[in-house]
Amino acid sequence: MTLFEKIANHEIPATILYEDAEIVAFRDINPQAPTHVIIIPRKPITSVNDLTPNDAELIGKLVLVARKLAIDLGINESGYRLVFNCGPDGGQTVDHLHLHLLGGRVMGWPPG
Ligand code: AMP
């Protein structure tokens, strides 16, 4: 079982901000911005590389949960960044698909 599945199952503690039958969102343990939330599907998909057309609705829901959390956390007006890291060059360290919601500061571009 992946680390994030254990968080979704409440087997490892985390600050969970949202959960439903398909999606869980929790605060990143090592935040890279004043607001940094990880949004995952309960389904253990390894990465963006492993998505299929059957996952289209699920991925849409991840983005809509990010949008809702941005509003709830008060960063929708100031702005935010949504990131899927994929594979070694993308900086992915946990092999369970996840969407980063980052906000509360100005984000640089290009990313490091
Ligand atoms: P990535 O590098 O895109 O795979 O992102 C993985 C993220 O998970 C990193 O930002 C980590 O800080 C975060 N993370 C790792 N372990 C935990 C944990 N136990 N609780 C919350 N976030 C975690």
mmCIF file of N, CA and C and ligand atoms in Angstrom:
data_model
loop_
_atom_site.group_PDB
_atom_site.id
_atom_site.type_symbol
_atom_site.label_atom_id
_atom_site.label_comp_id
_atom_site.label_asym_id
_atom_site.label_seq_id
_atom_site.Cartn_x
_atom_site.Cartn_y
_atom_site.Cartn_z
ATOM 1 N N MET A 1 0.856 -1.197 0.000
ATOM 2 C CA MET A 1 0.000 0.000 0.000
ATOM 3 C C MET A 1 0.891 1.246 0.000
ATOM 4 N N THR A 2 0.517 2.268 -0.760
ATOM 5 C CA THR A 2 1.340 3.476 -0.801
ATOM 6 C C THR A 2 1.131 4.308 0.469
ATOM 7 N N LEU A 3 2.131 5.161 0.725
ATOM 8 C CA LEU A 3 2.028 6.096 1.861
ATOM 9 C C LEU A 3 0.721 6.879 1.796
ATOM 10 N N PHE A 4 0.378 7.335 0.609
ATOM 11 C CA PHE A 4 -0.825 8.164 0.487
ATOM 12 C C PHE A 4 -2.101 7.345 0.673
ATOM 13 N N GLU A 5 -2.080 6.058 0.302
ATOM 14 C CA GLU A 5 -3.248 5.215 0.610
ATOM 15 C C GLU A 5 -3.425 5.110 2.125
ATOM 16 N N LYS A 6 -2.292 4.988 2.832
ATOM 17 C CA LYS A 6 -2.375 4.884 4.298
ATOM 18 C C LYS A 6 -2.937 6.176 4.902
ATOM 19 N N ILE A 7 -2.536 7.321 4.350
ATOM 20 C CA ILE A 7 -3.110 8.586 4.828
ATOM 21 C C ILE A 7 -4.611 8.622 4.524
ATOM 22 N N ALA A 8 -4.972 8.200 3.321
ATOM 23 C CA ALA A 8 -6.398 8.211 2.940
ATOM 24 C C ALA A 8 -7.222 7.295 3.842
ATOM 25 N N ASN A 9 -6.595 6.215 4.307
ATOM 26 C CA ASN A 9 -7.286 5.264 5.198
ATOM 27 C C ASN A 9 -7.189 5.638 6.677
ATOM 28 N N HIS A 10 -6.570 6.796 6.953
ATOM 29 C CA HIS A 10 -6.392 7.286 8.324
ATOM 30 C C HIS A 10 -5.482 6.361 9.136
ATOM 31 N N GLU A 11 -4.603 5.648 8.458
ATOM 32 C CA GLU A 11 -3.639 4.778 9.154
ATOM 33 C C GLU A 11 -2.378 5.552 9.513
ATOM 34 N N ILE A 12 -2.111 6.641 8.797
ATOM 35 C CA ILE A 12 -1.003 7.549 9.093
ATOM 36 C C ILE A 12 -1.619 8.925 9.304
ATOM 37 N N PRO A 13 -1.219 9.641 10.370
ATOM 38 C CA PRO A 13 -1.863 10.931 10.627
ATOM 39 C C PRO A 13 -1.518 11.983 9.581
ATOM 40 N N ALA A 14 -2.489 12.797 9.270
ATOM 41 C CA ALA A 14 -2.298 13.931 8.370
ATOM 42 C C ALA A 14 -3.428 14.913 8.649
ATOM 43 N N THR A 15 -3.197 16.154 8.249
ATOM 44 C CA THR A 15 -4.259 17.161 8.396
ATOM 45 C C THR A 15 -5.134 17.086 7.152
ATOM 46 N N ILE A 16 -6.199 16.337 7.266
ATOM 47 C CA ILE A 16 -7.090 16.125 6.120
ATOM 48 C C ILE A 16 -8.060 17.298 6.023
ATOM 49 N N LEU A 17 -8.101 17.902 4.841
ATOM 50 C CA LEU A 17 -8.952 19.076 4.622
ATOM 51 C C LEU A 17 -10.216 18.745 3.856
ATOM 52 N N TYR A 18 -10.193 17.605 3.147
ATOM 53 C CA TYR A 18 -11.355 17.220 2.333
ATOM 54 C C TYR A 18 -11.282 15.717 2.099
ATOM 55 N N GLU A 19 -12.428 15.050 2.133
ATOM 56 C CA GLU A 19 -12.469 13.663 1.666
ATOM 57 C C GLU A 19 -13.878 13.310 1.238
ATOM 58 N N ASP A 20 -13.935 12.482 0.207
ATOM 59 C CA ASP A 20 -15.197 11.902 -0.229
ATOM 60 C C ASP A 20 -14.910 10.478 -0.674
ATOM 61 N N ALA A 21 -15.823 9.857 -1.372
ATOM 62 C CA ALA A 21 -15.668 8.441 -1.728
ATOM 63 C C ALA A 21 -14.476 8.199 -2.647
ATOM 64 N N GLU A 22 -14.068 9.234 -3.385
ATOM 65 C CA GLU A 22 -13.031 9.038 -4.409
ATOM 66 C C GLU A 22 -11.746 9.813 -4.167
ATOM 67 N N ILE A 23 -11.828 10.885 -3.383
ATOM 68 C CA ILE A 23 -10.716 11.847 -3.297
ATOM 69 C C ILE A 23 -10.439 12.217 -1.849
ATOM 70 N N VAL A 24 -9.147 12.418 -1.533
ATOM 71 C CA VAL A 24 -8.740 12.888 -0.213
ATOM 72 C C VAL A 24 -7.737 14.034 -0.423
ATOM 73 N N ALA A 25 -7.819 15.062 0.412
ATOM 74 C CA ALA A 25 -6.860 16.176 0.355
ATOM 75 C C ALA A 25 -6.336 16.448 1.759
ATOM 76 N N PHE A 26 -5.027 16.668 1.849
ATOM 77 C CA PHE A 26 -4.396 16.874 3.162
ATOM 78 C C PHE A 26 -3.227 17.840 3.005
ATOM 79 N N ARG A 27 -2.824 18.453 4.119
ATOM 80 C CA ARG A 27 -1.719 19.407 4.079
ATOM 81 C C ARG A 27 -0.394 18.675 3.859
ATOM 82 N N ASP A 28 0.447 19.255 3.005
ATOM 83 C CA ASP A 28 1.774 18.690 2.765
ATOM 84 C C ASP A 28 2.618 18.808 4.043
ATOM 85 N N ILE A 29 3.339 17.739 4.363
ATOM 86 C CA ILE A 29 4.136 17.702 5.595
ATOM 87 C C ILE A 29 5.351 18.631 5.505
ATOM 88 N N ASN A 30 5.752 18.965 4.294
ATOM 89 C CA ASN A 30 6.930 19.823 4.066
ATOM 90 C C ASN A 30 6.541 20.935 3.088
ATOM 91 N N PRO A 31 5.727 21.881 3.573
ATOM 92 C CA PRO A 31 5.104 22.841 2.652
ATOM 93 C C PRO A 31 6.110 23.720 1.920
ATOM 94 N N GLN A 32 5.847 23.892 0.631
ATOM 95 C CA GLN A 32 6.698 24.733 -0.225
ATOM 96 C C GLN A 32 6.092 26.114 -0.437
ATOM 97 N N ALA A 33 5.000 26.386 0.237
ATOM 98 C CA ALA A 33 4.313 27.675 0.156
ATOM 99 C C ALA A 33 3.434 27.772 1.398
ATOM 100 N N PRO A 34 2.981 28.988 1.768
ATOM 101 C CA PRO A 34 2.127 29.111 2.951
ATOM 102 C C PRO A 34 0.906 28.186 2.902
ATOM 103 N N THR A 35 0.350 27.992 1.731
ATOM 104 C CA THR A 35 -0.700 26.983 1.544
ATOM 105 C C THR A 35 -0.158 25.914 0.605
ATOM 106 N N HIS A 36 -0.113 24.675 1.078
ATOM 107 C CA HIS A 36 0.375 23.572 0.239
ATOM 108 C C HIS A 36 -0.440 22.323 0.604
ATOM 109 N N VAL A 37 -1.309 21.950 -0.308
ATOM 110 C CA VAL A 37 -2.227 20.830 -0.088
ATOM 111 C C VAL A 37 -1.970 19.771 -1.158
ATOM 112 N N ILE A 38 -2.039 18.509 -0.744
ATOM 113 C CA ILE A 38 -1.909 17.366 -1.652
ATOM 114 C C ILE A 38 -3.306 16.786 -1.864
ATOM 115 N N ILE A 39 -3.679 16.605 -3.118
ATOM 116 C CA ILE A 39 -5.003 16.076 -3.462
ATOM 117 C C ILE A 39 -4.806 14.771 -4.222
ATOM 118 N N ILE A 40 -5.392 13.696 -3.709
ATOM 119 C CA ILE A 40 -5.150 12.369 -4.307
ATOM 120 C C ILE A 40 -6.474 11.655 -4.607
ATOM 121 N N PRO A 41 -6.434 10.771 -5.608
ATOM 122 C CA PRO A 41 -7.533 9.831 -5.744
ATOM 123 C C PRO A 41 -7.306 8.687 -4.747
ATOM 124 N N ARG A 42 -8.371 8.145 -4.190
ATOM 125 C CA ARG A 42 -8.195 6.946 -3.352
ATOM 126 C C ARG A 42 -7.639 5.789 -4.191
ATOM 127 N N LYS A 43 -8.019 5.768 -5.461
ATOM 128 C CA LYS A 43 -7.520 4.737 -6.374
ATOM 129 C C LYS A 43 -6.010 4.904 -6.533
ATOM 130 N N PRO A 44 -5.232 3.844 -6.292
ATOM 131 C CA PRO A 44 -3.766 3.999 -6.313
ATOM 132 C C PRO A 44 -3.177 3.978 -7.720
ATOM 133 N N ILE A 45 -3.345 5.068 -8.445
ATOM 134 C CA ILE A 45 -2.723 5.250 -9.759
ATOM 135 C C ILE A 45 -1.305 5.747 -9.499
ATOM 136 N N THR A 46 -0.310 5.175 -10.172
ATOM 137 C CA THR A 46 1.082 5.522 -9.854
ATOM 138 C C THR A 46 1.435 6.952 -10.253
ATOM 139 N N SER A 47 1.117 7.322 -11.470
ATOM 140 C CA SER A 47 1.495 8.665 -11.938
ATOM 141 C C SER A 47 0.625 9.050 -13.118
ATOM 142 N N VAL A 48 0.839 10.249 -13.623
ATOM 143 C CA VAL A 48 0.113 10.696 -14.826
ATOM 144 C C VAL A 48 0.347 9.712 -15.968
ATOM 145 N N ASN A 49 1.529 9.119 -16.036
ATOM 146 C CA ASN A 49 1.826 8.144 -17.091
ATOM 147 C C ASN A 49 0.859 6.967 -17.093
ATOM 148 N N ASP A 50 0.258 6.694 -15.959
ATOM 149 C CA ASP A 50 -0.587 5.503 -15.816
ATOM 150 C C ASP A 50 -2.073 5.795 -15.995
ATOM 151 N N LEU A 51 -2.404 7.039 -16.329
ATOM 152 C CA LEU A 51 -3.818 7.387 -16.533
ATOM 153 C C LEU A 51 -4.344 6.769 -17.820
ATOM 154 N N THR A 52 -5.624 6.446 -17.814
ATOM 155 C CA THR A 52 -6.300 5.970 -19.023
ATOM 156 C C THR A 52 -7.524 6.859 -19.255
ATOM 157 N N PRO A 53 -8.144 6.751 -20.423
ATOM 158 C CA PRO A 53 -9.361 7.547 -20.662
ATOM 159 C C PRO A 53 -10.436 7.292 -19.611
ATOM 160 N N ASN A 54 -10.441 6.128 -18.994
ATOM 161 C CA ASN A 54 -11.431 5.854 -17.941
ATOM 162 C C ASN A 54 -11.246 6.738 -16.713
ATOM 163 N N ASP A 55 -10.065 7.345 -16.582
ATOM 164 C CA ASP A 55 -9.781 8.189 -15.414
ATOM 165 C C ASP A 55 -10.113 9.662 -15.662
ATOM 166 N N ALA A 56 -10.654 9.974 -16.827
ATOM 167 C CA ALA A 56 -10.865 11.388 -17.191
ATOM 168 C C ALA A 56 -11.745 12.100 -16.167
ATOM 169 N N GLU A 57 -12.816 11.469 -15.750
ATOM 170 C CA GLU A 57 -13.727 12.122 -14.812
ATOM 171 C C GLU A 57 -13.053 12.309 -13.450
ATOM 172 N N LEU A 58 -12.291 11.303 -13.043
ATOM 173 C CA LEU A 58 -11.597 11.372 -11.758
ATOM 174 C C LEU A 58 -10.599 12.533 -11.736
ATOM 175 N N ILE A 59 -9.859 12.696 -12.812
ATOM 176 C CA ILE A 59 -8.875 13.780 -12.871
ATOM 177 C C ILE A 59 -9.578 15.135 -12.852
ATOM 178 N N GLY A 60 -10.702 15.202 -13.529
ATOM 179 C CA GLY A 60 -11.484 16.433 -13.476
ATOM 180 C C GLY A 60 -11.919 16.745 -12.057
ATOM 181 N N LYS A 61 -12.321 15.720 -11.324
ATOM 182 C CA LYS A 61 -12.753 15.922 -9.937
ATOM 183 C C LYS A 61 -11.598 16.400 -9.062
ATOM 184 N N LEU A 62 -10.383 15.889 -9.314
ATOM 185 C CA LEU A 62 -9.223 16.356 -8.532
ATOM 186 C C LEU A 62 -9.064 17.865 -8.694
ATOM 187 N N VAL A 63 -9.188 18.333 -9.922
ATOM 188 C CA VAL A 63 -9.020 19.768 -10.181
ATOM 189 C C VAL A 63 -10.156 20.565 -9.533
ATOM 190 N N LEU A 64 -11.357 20.033 -9.565
ATOM 191 C CA LEU A 64 -12.483 20.744 -8.946
ATOM 192 C C LEU A 64 -12.358 20.791 -7.428
ATOM 193 N N VAL A 65 -11.789 19.736 -6.819
ATOM 194 C CA VAL A 65 -11.530 19.777 -5.377
ATOM 195 C C VAL A 65 -10.458 20.829 -5.088
ATOM 196 N N ALA A 66 -9.434 20.903 -5.926
ATOM 197 C CA ALA A 66 -8.400 21.938 -5.750
ATOM 198 C C ALA A 66 -9.027 23.326 -5.823
ATOM 199 N N ARG A 67 -9.911 23.509 -6.771
ATOM 200 C CA ARG A 67 -10.595 24.806 -6.927
ATOM 201 C C ARG A 67 -11.396 25.139 -5.669
ATOM 202 N N LYS A 68 -12.125 24.181 -5.149
ATOM 203 C CA LYS A 68 -12.927 24.400 -3.938
ATOM 204 C C LYS A 68 -12.026 24.747 -2.748
ATOM 205 N N LEU A 69 -10.914 24.010 -2.612
ATOM 206 C CA LEU A 69 -10.011 24.264 -1.491
ATOM 207 C C LEU A 69 -9.359 25.639 -1.614
ATOM 208 N N ALA A 70 -9.035 26.038 -2.847
ATOM 209 C CA ALA A 70 -8.456 27.380 -3.041
ATOM 210 C C ALA A 70 -9.423 28.441 -2.525
ATOM 211 N N ILE A 71 -10.688 28.249 -2.776
ATOM 212 C CA ILE A 71 -11.705 29.192 -2.267
ATOM 213 C C ILE A 71 -11.772 29.095 -0.745
ATOM 214 N N ASP A 72 -11.893 27.868 -0.219
ATOM 215 C CA ASP A 72 -12.026 27.678 1.231
ATOM 216 C C ASP A 72 -10.827 28.246 1.983
ATOM 217 N N LEU A 73 -9.640 28.133 1.382
ATOM 218 C CA LEU A 73 -8.409 28.557 2.050
ATOM 219 C C LEU A 73 -8.048 30.015 1.729
ATOM 220 N N GLY A 74 -8.886 30.658 0.915
ATOM 221 C CA GLY A 74 -8.748 32.096 0.689
ATOM 222 C C GLY A 74 -7.628 32.496 -0.245
ATOM 223 N N ILE A 75 -7.266 31.598 -1.182
ATOM 224 C CA ILE A 75 -6.201 31.954 -2.133
ATOM 225 C C ILE A 75 -6.713 32.036 -3.570
ATOM 226 N N ASN A 76 -8.017 31.932 -3.741
ATOM 227 C CA ASN A 76 -8.552 31.939 -5.108
ATOM 228 C C ASN A 76 -8.373 33.294 -5.786
ATOM 229 N N GLU A 77 -8.452 34.377 -5.004
ATOM 230 C CA GLU A 77 -8.306 35.700 -5.624
ATOM 231 C C GLU A 77 -6.834 36.036 -5.846
ATOM 232 N N SER A 78 -5.976 35.699 -4.875
ATOM 233 C CA SER A 78 -4.547 36.020 -5.010
ATOM 234 C C SER A 78 -3.883 35.115 -6.042
ATOM 235 N N GLY A 79 -4.391 33.910 -6.179
ATOM 236 C CA GLY A 79 -3.882 32.985 -7.183
ATOM 237 C C GLY A 79 -3.141 31.821 -6.569
ATOM 238 N N TYR A 80 -2.903 30.829 -7.388
ATOM 239 C CA TYR A 80 -2.290 29.597 -6.886
ATOM 240 C C TYR A 80 -1.740 28.801 -8.063
ATOM 241 N N ARG A 81 -1.044 27.742 -7.737
ATOM 242 C CA ARG A 81 -0.489 26.862 -8.770
ATOM 243 C C ARG A 81 -0.923 25.433 -8.489
ATOM 244 N N LEU A 82 -1.299 24.725 -9.552
ATOM 245 C CA LEU A 82 -1.616 23.297 -9.474
ATOM 246 C C LEU A 82 -0.537 22.545 -10.228
ATOM 247 N N VAL A 83 0.015 21.502 -9.584
ATOM 248 C CA VAL A 83 1.167 20.786 -10.162
ATOM 249 C C VAL A 83 0.980 19.283 -10.024
ATOM 250 N N PHE A 84 1.187 18.559 -11.123
ATOM 251 C CA PHE A 84 1.382 17.112 -11.082
ATOM 252 C C PHE A 84 2.853 16.856 -11.384
ATOM 253 N N ASN A 85 3.645 16.435 -10.433
ATOM 254 C CA ASN A 85 5.001 16.001 -10.735
ATOM 255 C C ASN A 85 4.922 14.566 -11.265
ATOM 256 N N CYS A 86 5.693 14.295 -12.316
ATOM 257 C CA CYS A 86 5.648 12.951 -12.921
ATOM 258 C C CYS A 86 7.064 12.453 -13.175
ATOM 259 N N GLY A 87 7.403 11.340 -12.534
ATOM 260 C CA GLY A 87 8.682 10.688 -12.795
ATOM 261 C C GLY A 87 9.868 11.445 -12.220
ATOM 262 N N PRO A 88 11.070 10.905 -12.422
ATOM 263 C CA PRO A 88 12.280 11.471 -11.808
ATOM 264 C C PRO A 88 12.545 12.924 -12.196
ATOM 265 N N ASP A 89 12.482 13.252 -13.476
ATOM 266 C CA ASP A 89 12.766 14.635 -13.872
ATOM 267 C C ASP A 89 11.669 15.587 -13.410
ATOM 268 N N GLY A 90 10.474 15.079 -13.241
ATOM 269 C CA GLY A 90 9.374 15.913 -12.751
ATOM 270 C C GLY A 90 9.422 16.136 -11.252
ATOM 271 N N GLY A 91 10.294 15.397 -10.564
ATOM 272 C CA GLY A 91 10.427 15.566 -9.118
ATOM 273 C C GLY A 91 9.436 14.746 -8.308
ATOM 274 N N GLN A 92 8.846 13.715 -8.919
ATOM 275 C CA GLN A 92 7.885 12.881 -8.179
ATOM 276 C C GLN A 92 8.626 11.978 -7.196
ATOM 277 N N THR A 93 8.211 12.037 -5.931
ATOM 278 C CA THR A 93 8.856 11.216 -4.900
ATOM 279 C C THR A 93 7.907 10.190 -4.293
ATOM 280 N N VAL A 94 6.611 10.365 -4.465
ATOM 281 C CA VAL A 94 5.636 9.404 -3.939
ATOM 282 C C VAL A 94 4.875 8.819 -5.127
ATOM 283 N N ASP A 95 4.926 7.498 -5.259
ATOM 284 C CA ASP A 95 4.351 6.834 -6.430
ATOM 285 C C ASP A 95 2.863 6.561 -6.253
ATOM 286 N N HIS A 96 2.150 7.628 -5.998
ATOM 287 C CA HIS A 96 0.683 7.609 -5.943
ATOM 288 C C HIS A 96 0.265 8.962 -6.501
ATOM 289 N N LEU A 97 -0.389 8.957 -7.636
ATOM 290 C CA LEU A 97 -0.769 10.199 -8.317
ATOM 291 C C LEU A 97 -1.299 11.241 -7.335
ATOM 292 N N HIS A 98 -0.794 12.466 -7.442
ATOM 293 C CA HIS A 98 -1.275 13.524 -6.559
ATOM 294 C C HIS A 98 -1.139 14.872 -7.233
ATOM 295 N N LEU A 99 -2.055 15.750 -6.878
ATOM 296 C CA LEU A 99 -2.071 17.125 -7.380
ATOM 297 C C LEU A 99 -1.665 18.048 -6.242
ATOM 298 N N HIS A 100 -0.653 18.879 -6.479
ATOM 299 C CA HIS A 100 -0.243 19.875 -5.488
ATOM 300 C C HIS A 100 -1.060 21.154 -5.704
ATOM 301 N N LEU A 101 -1.585 21.707 -4.625
ATOM 302 C CA LEU A 101 -2.188 23.045 -4.621
ATOM 303 C C LEU A 101 -1.270 23.935 -3.790
ATOM 304 N N LEU A 102 -0.681 24.932 -4.454
ATOM 305 C CA LEU A 102 0.296 25.813 -3.801
ATOM 306 C C LEU A 102 -0.167 27.260 -3.919
ATOM 307 N N GLY A 103 -0.118 27.991 -2.805
ATOM 308 C CA GLY A 103 -0.504 29.394 -2.856
ATOM 309 C C GLY A 103 -0.076 30.133 -1.608
ATOM 310 N N GLY A 104 -0.415 31.413 -1.574
ATOM 311 C CA GLY A 104 -0.074 32.238 -0.423
ATOM 312 C C GLY A 104 1.230 32.989 -0.608
ATOM 313 N N ARG A 105 1.872 32.805 -1.745
ATOM 314 C CA ARG A 105 3.065 33.595 -2.106
ATOM 315 C C ARG A 105 3.140 33.634 -3.629
ATOM 316 N N VAL A 106 3.991 34.537 -4.126
ATOM 317 C CA VAL A 106 4.187 34.606 -5.572
ATOM 318 C C VAL A 106 5.041 33.424 -6.009
ATOM 319 N N MET A 107 4.612 32.713 -7.034
ATOM 320 C CA MET A 107 5.354 31.567 -7.565
ATOM 321 C C MET A 107 6.304 32.037 -8.667
ATOM 322 N N GLY A 108 7.513 31.547 -8.658
ATOM 323 C CA GLY A 108 8.456 31.893 -9.720
ATOM 324 C C GLY A 108 8.181 31.108 -10.996
ATOM 325 N N TRP A 109 8.660 31.659 -12.088
ATOM 326 C CA TRP A 109 8.602 30.952 -13.368
ATOM 327 C C TRP A 109 9.831 31.310 -14.173
ATOM 328 N N PRO A 110 10.567 30.373 -14.760
ATOM 329 C CA PRO A 110 10.277 28.947 -14.768
ATOM 330 C C PRO A 110 10.544 28.308 -13.418
ATOM 331 N N PRO A 111 9.935 27.141 -13.186
ATOM 332 C CA PRO A 111 10.172 26.431 -11.926
ATOM 333 C C PRO A 111 11.610 25.939 -11.870
ATOM 334 N N GLY A 112 12.129 25.746 -10.688
ATOM 335 C CA GLY A 112 13.504 25.296 -10.519
ATOM 336 C C GLY A 112 13.701 23.846 -10.877
HETATM 337 P P1 AMP B 1 6.078 14.724 -5.088
HETATM 338 O O1 AMP B 1 7.490 15.161 -4.813
HETATM 339 O O2 AMP B 1 5.391 15.443 -6.200
HETATM 340 O O3 AMP B 1 5.993 13.219 -5.223
HETATM 341 O O4 AMP B 1 5.250 15.142 -3.822
HETATM 342 C C1 AMP B 1 5.177 14.363 -2.678
HETATM 343 C C2 AMP B 1 4.795 15.290 -1.569
HETATM 344 O O5 AMP B 1 4.320 14.529 -0.483
HETATM 345 C C3 AMP B 1 5.959 16.143 -1.041
HETATM 346 O O6 AMP B 1 5.629 17.523 -1.187
HETATM 347 C C4 AMP B 1 6.079 15.718 0.404
HETATM 348 O O7 AMP B 1 6.425 16.783 1.262
HETATM 349 C C5 AMP B 1 4.693 15.172 0.695
HETATM 350 N N1 AMP B 1 4.629 14.190 1.770
HETATM 351 C C6 AMP B 1 5.456 13.137 1.960
HETATM 352 N N2 AMP B 1 5.092 12.445 3.057
HETATM 353 C C7 AMP B 1 4.003 13.083 3.564
HETATM 354 C C8 AMP B 1 3.156 12.865 4.690
HETATM 355 N N3 AMP B 1 3.358 11.838 5.532
HETATM 356 N N4 AMP B 1 2.139 13.726 4.910
HETATM 357 C C9 AMP B 1 1.937 14.773 4.080
HETATM 358 N N5 AMP B 1 2.685 15.026 2.988
HETATM 359 C C10 AMP B 1 3.710 14.202 2.743
#
